């Protein structure tokens, strides 16, 4: 039973390019969460999605960031026109229905050069 | 808004000794969950222990135990018989209870870097 899978593990983008981060939840999980971790910081909640629905995006920056969790396929966190300040580790977590525990992927480290 | 505070940026302990990591939180909710996560250099977030706020009994998982003081909003982690493999960043996290399906997002503290000295 595979855990939460994130890819790529490392992503390098030039300023102004787009970054797409993918997350496949654990089998049977229908709830996905994205977090961002800046250097020397804890994880900060960004967005909570269920299949085809955004439930809570209170932690998402208002511009350039978007997330989706389609009926088929992985959840995608998309960052348009990246800037140096977007450099961070981005973690995805998933949970099942009425489950108190979220399981984390290994994260994607985004570096903007 | 909920906040989680870890006041110890770094802690050091001798191998086989006991160490306690501190965590305080602020919330107006009465029902919630508290967690300790471990993040080794691999960056993988590993759940160490979980506490439900409605349970008075402190959670225990092998060498890991918590001291949950609901009135004081304190949630410390005790690691007994420290091992070299315990070296990592430790994050305290809060999540409010949710009556629907799934779980709300976690609020994390800034972490404590635990060093184990051989």
PDB file of C-alpha atoms in Angstrom:
ATOM      1  CA  UNK A   1       0.000   0.000   0.000  1.00  0.00           C
ATOM      2  CA  UNK A   2       1.917   2.980  -1.286  1.00  0.00           C
ATOM      3  CA  UNK A   3       1.997   6.099   0.822  1.00  0.00           C
ATOM      4  CA  UNK A   4       1.433   9.642  -0.356  1.00  0.00           C
ATOM      5  CA  UNK A   5       3.480  10.151  -3.503  1.00  0.00           C
ATOM      6  CA  UNK A   6       4.802  13.540  -4.522  1.00  0.00           C
ATOM      7  CA  UNK A   7       6.731  14.365  -7.634  1.00  0.00           C
ATOM      8  CA  UNK A   8       9.075  15.680  -8.524  1.00  0.00           C
ATOM      9  CA  UNK A   9      11.211  15.548  -5.376  1.00  0.00           C
ATOM     10  CA  UNK A  10      13.247  18.491  -6.609  1.00  0.00           C
ATOM     11  CA  UNK A  11      12.213  21.171  -9.076  1.00  0.00           C
ATOM     12  CA  UNK A  12      14.283  24.066 -10.352  1.00  0.00           C
ATOM     13  CA  UNK A  13      12.584  26.927 -12.158  1.00  0.00           C
ATOM     14  CA  UNK A  14      13.769  30.272 -13.469  1.00  0.00           C
ATOM     15  CA  UNK A  15      11.970  33.395 -12.354  1.00  0.00           C
ATOM     16  CA  UNK A  16       8.793  33.868 -14.377  1.00  0.00           C
ATOM     17  CA  UNK A  17       8.313  30.200 -15.244  1.00  0.00           C
ATOM     18  CA  UNK A  18       5.503  27.973 -14.032  1.00  0.00           C
ATOM     19  CA  UNK A  19       5.890  25.237 -11.435  1.00  0.00           C
ATOM     20  CA  UNK A  20       3.565  22.216 -11.239  1.00  0.00           C
ATOM     21  CA  UNK A  21       3.742  19.983  -8.204  1.00  0.00           C
ATOM     22  CA  UNK A  22       1.898  16.675  -8.133  1.00  0.00           C
ATOM     23  CA  UNK A  23       0.466  14.674  -5.279  1.00  0.00           C
ATOM     24  CA  UNK A  24      -1.126  11.229  -5.370  1.00  0.00           C
ATOM     25  CA  UNK A  25      -2.918  10.509  -2.086  1.00  0.00           C
ATOM     26  CA  UNK A  26      -2.857   7.189  -0.314  1.00  0.00           C
ATOM     27  CA  UNK A  27      -5.190   4.594  -1.734  1.00  0.00           C
ATOM     28  CA  UNK A  28      -8.712   5.171  -0.467  1.00  0.00           C
ATOM     29  CA  UNK A  29      -8.029   8.737   0.680  1.00  0.00           C
ATOM     30  CA  UNK A  30     -10.192  11.471  -0.784  1.00  0.00           C
ATOM     31  CA  UNK A  31      -8.902  14.493   1.149  1.00  0.00           C
ATOM     32  CA  UNK A  32      -5.730  16.301   0.184  1.00  0.00           C
ATOM     33  CA  UNK A  33      -3.873  19.133   1.938  1.00  0.00           C
ATOM     34  CA  UNK A  34      -0.982  21.241   0.712  1.00  0.00           C
ATOM     35  CA  UNK A  35       1.555  22.875   3.021  1.00  0.00           C
ATOM     36  CA  UNK A  36       4.576  25.090   2.440  1.00  0.00           C
ATOM     37  CA  UNK A  37       7.719  24.988   4.549  1.00  0.00           C
ATOM     38  CA  UNK A  38      10.140  27.884   4.343  1.00  0.00           C
ATOM     39  CA  UNK A  39      13.709  27.388   5.626  1.00  0.00           C
ATOM     40  CA  UNK A  40      13.900  27.197   9.440  1.00  0.00           C
ATOM     41  CA  UNK A  41      10.102  27.325   9.690  1.00  0.00           C
ATOM     42  CA  UNK A  42       7.262  24.965  10.423  1.00  0.00           C
ATOM     43  CA  UNK A  43       4.770  23.915   7.796  1.00  0.00           C
ATOM     44  CA  UNK A  44       2.106  26.435   6.831  1.00  0.00           C
ATOM     45  CA  UNK A  45      -1.297  25.257   5.637  1.00  0.00           C
ATOM     46  CA  UNK A  46      -2.181  26.358   2.132  1.00  0.00           C
ATOM     47  CA  UNK A  47      -5.261  24.545   0.837  1.00  0.00           C
ATOM     48  CA  UNK A  48      -7.585  21.628   1.534  1.00  0.00           C
ATOM     49  CA  UNK A  49      -9.272  19.801  -1.323  1.00  0.00           C
ATOM     50  CA  UNK A  50     -11.622  16.932  -1.888  1.00  0.00           C
ATOM     51  CA  UNK A  51     -12.236  15.392  -5.280  1.00  0.00           C
ATOM     52  CA  UNK A  52     -13.201  18.222  -7.678  1.00  0.00           C
ATOM     53  CA  UNK A  53     -13.774  20.648  -4.771  1.00  0.00           C
ATOM     54  CA  UNK A  54     -11.695  23.222  -2.917  1.00  0.00           C
ATOM     55  CA  UNK A  55     -12.848  23.105   0.690  1.00  0.00           C
ATOM     56  CA  UNK A  56     -10.525  25.628   2.334  1.00  0.00           C
ATOM     57  CA  UNK A  57      -8.010  27.817   0.542  1.00  0.00           C
ATOM     58  CA  UNK A  58      -7.481  30.295   3.363  1.00  0.00           C
ATOM     59  CA  UNK A  59      -3.717  29.751   3.310  1.00  0.00           C
ATOM     60  CA  UNK A  60      -3.212  30.218  -0.414  1.00  0.00           C
ATOM     61  CA  UNK A  61      -1.625  33.411  -1.700  1.00  0.00           C
ATOM     62  CA  UNK A  62      -4.222  35.403  -3.616  1.00  0.00           C
ATOM     63  CA  UNK A  63      -2.239  35.563  -6.833  1.00  0.00           C
ATOM     64  CA  UNK A  64      -0.231  33.101  -8.934  1.00  0.00           C
ATOM     65  CA  UNK A  65      -1.120  30.035  -6.823  1.00  0.00           C
ATOM     66  CA  UNK A  66      -3.854  27.537  -7.640  1.00  0.00           C
ATOM     67  CA  UNK A  67      -4.694  23.962  -6.726  1.00  0.00           C
ATOM     68  CA  UNK A  68      -6.930  21.275  -8.089  1.00  0.00           C
ATOM     69  CA  UNK A  69      -7.855  17.689  -7.308  1.00  0.00           C
ATOM     70  CA  UNK A  70      -9.612  16.275 -10.361  1.00  0.00           C
ATOM     71  CA  UNK A  71     -11.901  13.284 -10.433  1.00  0.00           C
ATOM     72  CA  UNK A  72      -9.124  11.270 -12.028  1.00  0.00           C
ATOM     73  CA  UNK A  73      -5.418  11.733 -11.427  1.00  0.00           C
ATOM     74  CA  UNK A  74      -3.267  13.464  -8.835  1.00  0.00           C
ATOM     75  CA  UNK A  75      -3.773  16.745  -7.083  1.00  0.00           C
ATOM     76  CA  UNK A  76      -1.810  19.582  -8.671  1.00  0.00           C
ATOM     77  CA  UNK A  77      -0.401  22.690  -7.003  1.00  0.00           C
ATOM     78  CA  UNK A  78       0.389  25.249  -9.675  1.00  0.00           C
ATOM     79  CA  UNK A  79       2.534  28.329  -9.206  1.00  0.00           C
ATOM     80  CA  UNK A  80       2.604  30.763 -12.100  1.00  0.00           C
ATOM     81  CA  UNK A  81       5.381  33.279 -12.762  1.00  0.00           C
ATOM     82  CA  UNK A  82       7.518  32.017  -9.910  1.00  0.00           C
ATOM     83  CA  UNK A  83       9.650  34.395  -7.868  1.00  0.00           C
ATOM     84  CA  UNK A  84      12.622  33.722  -5.585  1.00  0.00           C
ATOM     85  CA  UNK A  85      10.363  33.929  -2.533  1.00  0.00           C
ATOM     86  CA  UNK A  86       8.469  30.856  -3.735  1.00  0.00           C
ATOM     87  CA  UNK A  87      11.546  28.719  -3.048  1.00  0.00           C
ATOM     88  CA  UNK A  88      10.470  26.290  -0.344  1.00  0.00           C
ATOM     89  CA  UNK A  89       9.536  22.697   0.363  1.00  0.00           C
ATOM     90  CA  UNK A  90       5.933  21.920  -0.540  1.00  0.00           C
ATOM     91  CA  UNK A  91       4.278  19.037   1.254  1.00  0.00           C
ATOM     92  CA  UNK A  92       1.113  17.183   0.445  1.00  0.00           C
ATOM     93  CA  UNK A  93      -0.865  15.154   2.966  1.00  0.00           C
ATOM     94  CA  UNK A  94      -3.944  12.976   2.595  1.00  0.00           C
ATOM     95  CA  UNK A  95      -6.583  11.593   4.916  1.00  0.00           C
ATOM     96  CA  UNK A  96      -9.558   9.301   4.644  1.00  0.00           C
ATOM     97  CA  UNK A  97     -13.154   9.969   5.540  1.00  0.00           C
ATOM     98  CA  UNK A  98     -13.643  10.870   9.210  1.00  0.00           C
ATOM     99  CA  UNK A  99      -9.974  10.157   9.810  1.00  0.00           C
ATOM    100  CA  UNK A 100      -8.095  12.257  12.303  1.00  0.00           C
ATOM    101  CA  UNK A 101      -4.673  11.490  10.913  1.00  0.00           C
ATOM    102  CA  UNK A 102      -3.115  12.965   7.792  1.00  0.00           C
ATOM    103  CA  UNK A 103      -0.235  11.136   6.145  1.00  0.00           C
ATOM    104  CA  UNK A 104       2.471  13.197   4.505  1.00  0.00           C
ATOM    105  CA  UNK A 105       4.417  12.778   1.304  1.00  0.00           C
ATOM    106  CA  UNK A 106       8.150  13.418   1.154  1.00  0.00           C
ATOM    107  CA  UNK A 107       7.706  16.874  -0.249  1.00  0.00           C
ATOM    108  CA  UNK A 108       8.864  18.732  -3.336  1.00  0.00           C
ATOM    109  CA  UNK A 109      11.716  21.167  -2.923  1.00  0.00           C
ATOM    110  CA  UNK A 110      11.221  24.070  -5.297  1.00  0.00           C
ATOM    111  CA  UNK A 111      14.202  26.263  -6.080  1.00  0.00           C
ATOM    112  CA  UNK A 112      13.693  29.427  -8.090  1.00  0.00           C
ATOM    113  CA  UNK A 113      16.857  30.748  -9.706  1.00  0.00           C
TER     114      UNK A 113
ATOM    115  CA  UNK B   1      -6.967  32.035  14.857  1.00  0.00           C
ATOM    116  CA  UNK B   2      -5.127  29.167  16.437  1.00  0.00           C
ATOM    117  CA  UNK B   3      -1.434  29.500  17.195  1.00  0.00           C
ATOM    118  CA  UNK B   4       1.177  26.963  18.258  1.00  0.00           C
ATOM    119  CA  UNK B   5       4.357  28.043  20.025  1.00  0.00           C
ATOM    120  CA  UNK B   6       7.520  26.043  20.504  1.00  0.00           C
ATOM    121  CA  UNK B   7       9.856  28.125  22.622  1.00  0.00           C
ATOM    122  CA  UNK B   8      12.946  25.910  22.295  1.00  0.00           C
ATOM    123  CA  UNK B   9      14.623  26.299  18.891  1.00  0.00           C
ATOM    124  CA  UNK B  10      17.182  23.651  19.835  1.00  0.00           C
ATOM    125  CA  UNK B  11      17.610  21.000  22.527  1.00  0.00           C
ATOM    126  CA  UNK B  12      20.512  18.675  23.213  1.00  0.00           C
ATOM    127  CA  UNK B  13      20.484  15.444  25.215  1.00  0.00           C
ATOM    128  CA  UNK B  14      22.897  12.636  25.945  1.00  0.00           C
ATOM    129  CA  UNK B  15      22.092   9.270  24.416  1.00  0.00           C
ATOM    130  CA  UNK B  16      19.940   7.137  26.773  1.00  0.00           C
ATOM    131  CA  UNK B  17      18.808  10.196  28.748  1.00  0.00           C
ATOM    132  CA  UNK B  18      15.335  11.732  28.844  1.00  0.00           C
ATOM    133  CA  UNK B  19      14.384  14.990  27.177  1.00  0.00           C
ATOM    134  CA  UNK B  20      11.197  17.059  27.194  1.00  0.00           C
ATOM    135  CA  UNK B  21      10.141  19.326  24.336  1.00  0.00           C
ATOM    136  CA  UNK B  22       7.697  22.135  25.110  1.00  0.00           C
ATOM    137  CA  UNK B  23       4.657  23.274  23.176  1.00  0.00           C
ATOM    138  CA  UNK B  24       1.887  25.720  24.009  1.00  0.00           C
ATOM    139  CA  UNK B  25      -1.096  26.609  21.891  1.00  0.00           C
ATOM    140  CA  UNK B  26      -3.927  29.078  21.813  1.00  0.00           C
ATOM    141  CA  UNK B  27      -7.465  28.259  20.750  1.00  0.00           C
ATOM    142  CA  UNK B  28     -11.038  29.108  21.616  1.00  0.00           C
ATOM    143  CA  UNK B  29     -12.220  25.640  20.595  1.00  0.00           C
ATOM    144  CA  UNK B  30     -13.035  23.019  23.192  1.00  0.00           C
ATOM    145  CA  UNK B  31     -12.626  19.972  20.963  1.00  0.00           C
ATOM    146  CA  UNK B  32      -9.413  19.492  18.998  1.00  0.00           C
ATOM    147  CA  UNK B  33      -6.429  17.249  18.356  1.00  0.00           C
ATOM    148  CA  UNK B  34      -2.764  17.767  19.107  1.00  0.00           C
ATOM    149  CA  UNK B  35       0.149  16.055  17.389  1.00  0.00           C
ATOM    150  CA  UNK B  36       3.897  15.749  17.513  1.00  0.00           C
ATOM    151  CA  UNK B  37       5.621  15.188  14.170  1.00  0.00           C
ATOM    152  CA  UNK B  38       9.244  14.268  13.601  1.00  0.00           C
ATOM    153  CA  UNK B  39      11.128  15.517  10.544  1.00  0.00           C
ATOM    154  CA  UNK B  40      14.540  13.874  10.025  1.00  0.00           C
ATOM    155  CA  UNK B  41      17.018  15.159   7.419  1.00  0.00           C
ATOM    156  CA  UNK B  42      15.126  13.184   4.760  1.00  0.00           C
ATOM    157  CA  UNK B  43      12.321  15.777   5.278  1.00  0.00           C
ATOM    158  CA  UNK B  44       9.664  13.093   5.625  1.00  0.00           C
ATOM    159  CA  UNK B  45       7.045  14.172   8.189  1.00  0.00           C
ATOM    160  CA  UNK B  46       6.481  11.275  10.573  1.00  0.00           C
ATOM    161  CA  UNK B  47       3.661  11.233  13.096  1.00  0.00           C
ATOM    162  CA  UNK B  48       5.090  10.495  16.550  1.00  0.00           C
ATOM    163  CA  UNK B  49       2.061  10.776  18.807  1.00  0.00           C
ATOM    164  CA  UNK B  50      -1.508  12.113  18.845  1.00  0.00           C
ATOM    165  CA  UNK B  51      -3.730  13.398  21.649  1.00  0.00           C
ATOM    166  CA  UNK B  52      -7.470  14.006  21.572  1.00  0.00           C
ATOM    167  CA  UNK B  53      -8.413  17.002  23.705  1.00  0.00           C
ATOM    168  CA  UNK B  54     -11.463  15.282  25.182  1.00  0.00           C
ATOM    169  CA  UNK B  55      -9.274  12.513  26.617  1.00  0.00           C
ATOM    170  CA  UNK B  56      -7.727  13.298  29.983  1.00  0.00           C
ATOM    171  CA  UNK B  57      -5.292  10.414  29.790  1.00  0.00           C
ATOM    172  CA  UNK B  58      -1.917  11.325  28.319  1.00  0.00           C
ATOM    173  CA  UNK B  59      -1.026   9.486  25.113  1.00  0.00           C
ATOM    174  CA  UNK B  60       1.959   7.131  25.094  1.00  0.00           C
ATOM    175  CA  UNK B  61       3.771   5.422  22.243  1.00  0.00           C
ATOM    176  CA  UNK B  62       6.688   3.290  23.428  1.00  0.00           C
ATOM    177  CA  UNK B  63       9.453   5.733  24.482  1.00  0.00           C
ATOM    178  CA  UNK B  64       7.348   8.762  23.609  1.00  0.00           C
ATOM    179  CA  UNK B  65       4.771  10.247  25.944  1.00  0.00           C
ATOM    180  CA  UNK B  66       3.014  13.563  26.310  1.00  0.00           C
ATOM    181  CA  UNK B  67       2.019  15.776  29.208  1.00  0.00           C
ATOM    182  CA  UNK B  68      -1.266  17.348  28.125  1.00  0.00           C
ATOM    183  CA  UNK B  69      -2.484  20.192  30.320  1.00  0.00           C
ATOM    184  CA  UNK B  70      -5.706  21.422  28.719  1.00  0.00           C
ATOM    185  CA  UNK B  71      -6.344  24.318  31.094  1.00  0.00           C
ATOM    186  CA  UNK B  72      -2.810  25.601  30.612  1.00  0.00           C
ATOM    187  CA  UNK B  73      -2.942  24.835  26.858  1.00  0.00           C
ATOM    188  CA  UNK B  74       0.326  22.987  27.128  1.00  0.00           C
ATOM    189  CA  UNK B  75       1.366  19.844  25.264  1.00  0.00           C
ATOM    190  CA  UNK B  76       4.928  18.692  25.948  1.00  0.00           C
ATOM    191  CA  UNK B  77       6.661  15.636  24.489  1.00  0.00           C
ATOM    192  CA  UNK B  78       8.893  13.430  26.614  1.00  0.00           C
ATOM    193  CA  UNK B  79      11.373  11.131  24.934  1.00  0.00           C
ATOM    194  CA  UNK B  80      12.808   8.481  27.232  1.00  0.00           C
ATOM    195  CA  UNK B  81      16.023   6.533  26.619  1.00  0.00           C
ATOM    196  CA  UNK B  82      17.018   8.853  23.762  1.00  0.00           C
ATOM    197  CA  UNK B  83      18.552   7.161  20.748  1.00  0.00           C
ATOM    198  CA  UNK B  84      20.713   8.525  17.961  1.00  0.00           C
ATOM    199  CA  UNK B  85      17.853   7.926  15.533  1.00  0.00           C
ATOM    200  CA  UNK B  86      15.694  10.373  17.483  1.00  0.00           C
ATOM    201  CA  UNK B  87      17.774  13.279  16.193  1.00  0.00           C
ATOM    202  CA  UNK B  88      15.461  15.405  14.051  1.00  0.00           C
ATOM    203  CA  UNK B  89      13.245  18.477  13.978  1.00  0.00           C
ATOM    204  CA  UNK B  90      10.147  18.013  16.094  1.00  0.00           C
ATOM    205  CA  UNK B  91       6.983  19.913  15.306  1.00  0.00           C
ATOM    206  CA  UNK B  92       3.974  20.354  17.523  1.00  0.00           C
ATOM    207  CA  UNK B  93       0.695  20.691  15.603  1.00  0.00           C
ATOM    208  CA  UNK B  94      -2.953  21.508  16.309  1.00  0.00           C
ATOM    209  CA  UNK B  95      -6.123  20.647  14.449  1.00  0.00           C
ATOM    210  CA  UNK B  96      -9.653  21.496  15.463  1.00  0.00           C
ATOM    211  CA  UNK B  97     -12.133  18.665  15.572  1.00  0.00           C
ATOM    212  CA  UNK B  98     -14.359  18.501  12.529  1.00  0.00           C
ATOM    213  CA  UNK B  99     -17.844  17.081  12.494  1.00  0.00           C
ATOM    214  CA  UNK B 100     -17.814  16.288   8.794  1.00  0.00           C
ATOM    215  CA  UNK B 101     -15.582  14.016   6.781  1.00  0.00           C
ATOM    216  CA  UNK B 102     -11.848  14.336   6.518  1.00  0.00           C
ATOM    217  CA  UNK B 103      -9.760  16.666   8.596  1.00  0.00           C
ATOM    218  CA  UNK B 104      -9.019  20.381   8.654  1.00  0.00           C
ATOM    219  CA  UNK B 105      -5.548  21.699   8.025  1.00  0.00           C
ATOM    220  CA  UNK B 106      -2.925  21.484  10.740  1.00  0.00           C
ATOM    221  CA  UNK B 107      -1.372  24.493  12.452  1.00  0.00           C
ATOM    222  CA  UNK B 108       2.300  23.879  13.184  1.00  0.00           C
ATOM    223  CA  UNK B 109       4.806  25.388  15.565  1.00  0.00           C
ATOM    224  CA  UNK B 110       8.217  26.472  14.282  1.00  0.00           C
ATOM    225  CA  UNK B 111       9.895  23.333  15.510  1.00  0.00           C
ATOM    226  CA  UNK B 112      12.605  22.225  17.922  1.00  0.00           C
ATOM    227  CA  UNK B 113      15.855  20.828  16.622  1.00  0.00           C
ATOM    228  CA  UNK B 114      16.763  17.848  18.809  1.00  0.00           C
ATOM    229  CA  UNK B 115      20.427  16.858  18.988  1.00  0.00           C
ATOM    230  CA  UNK B 116      21.436  13.513  20.488  1.00  0.00           C
ATOM    231  CA  UNK B 117      24.978  13.405  21.838  1.00  0.00           C
ATOM    232  CA  UNK B 118      26.629   9.972  21.842  1.00  0.00           C
TER     233      UNK B 118
END
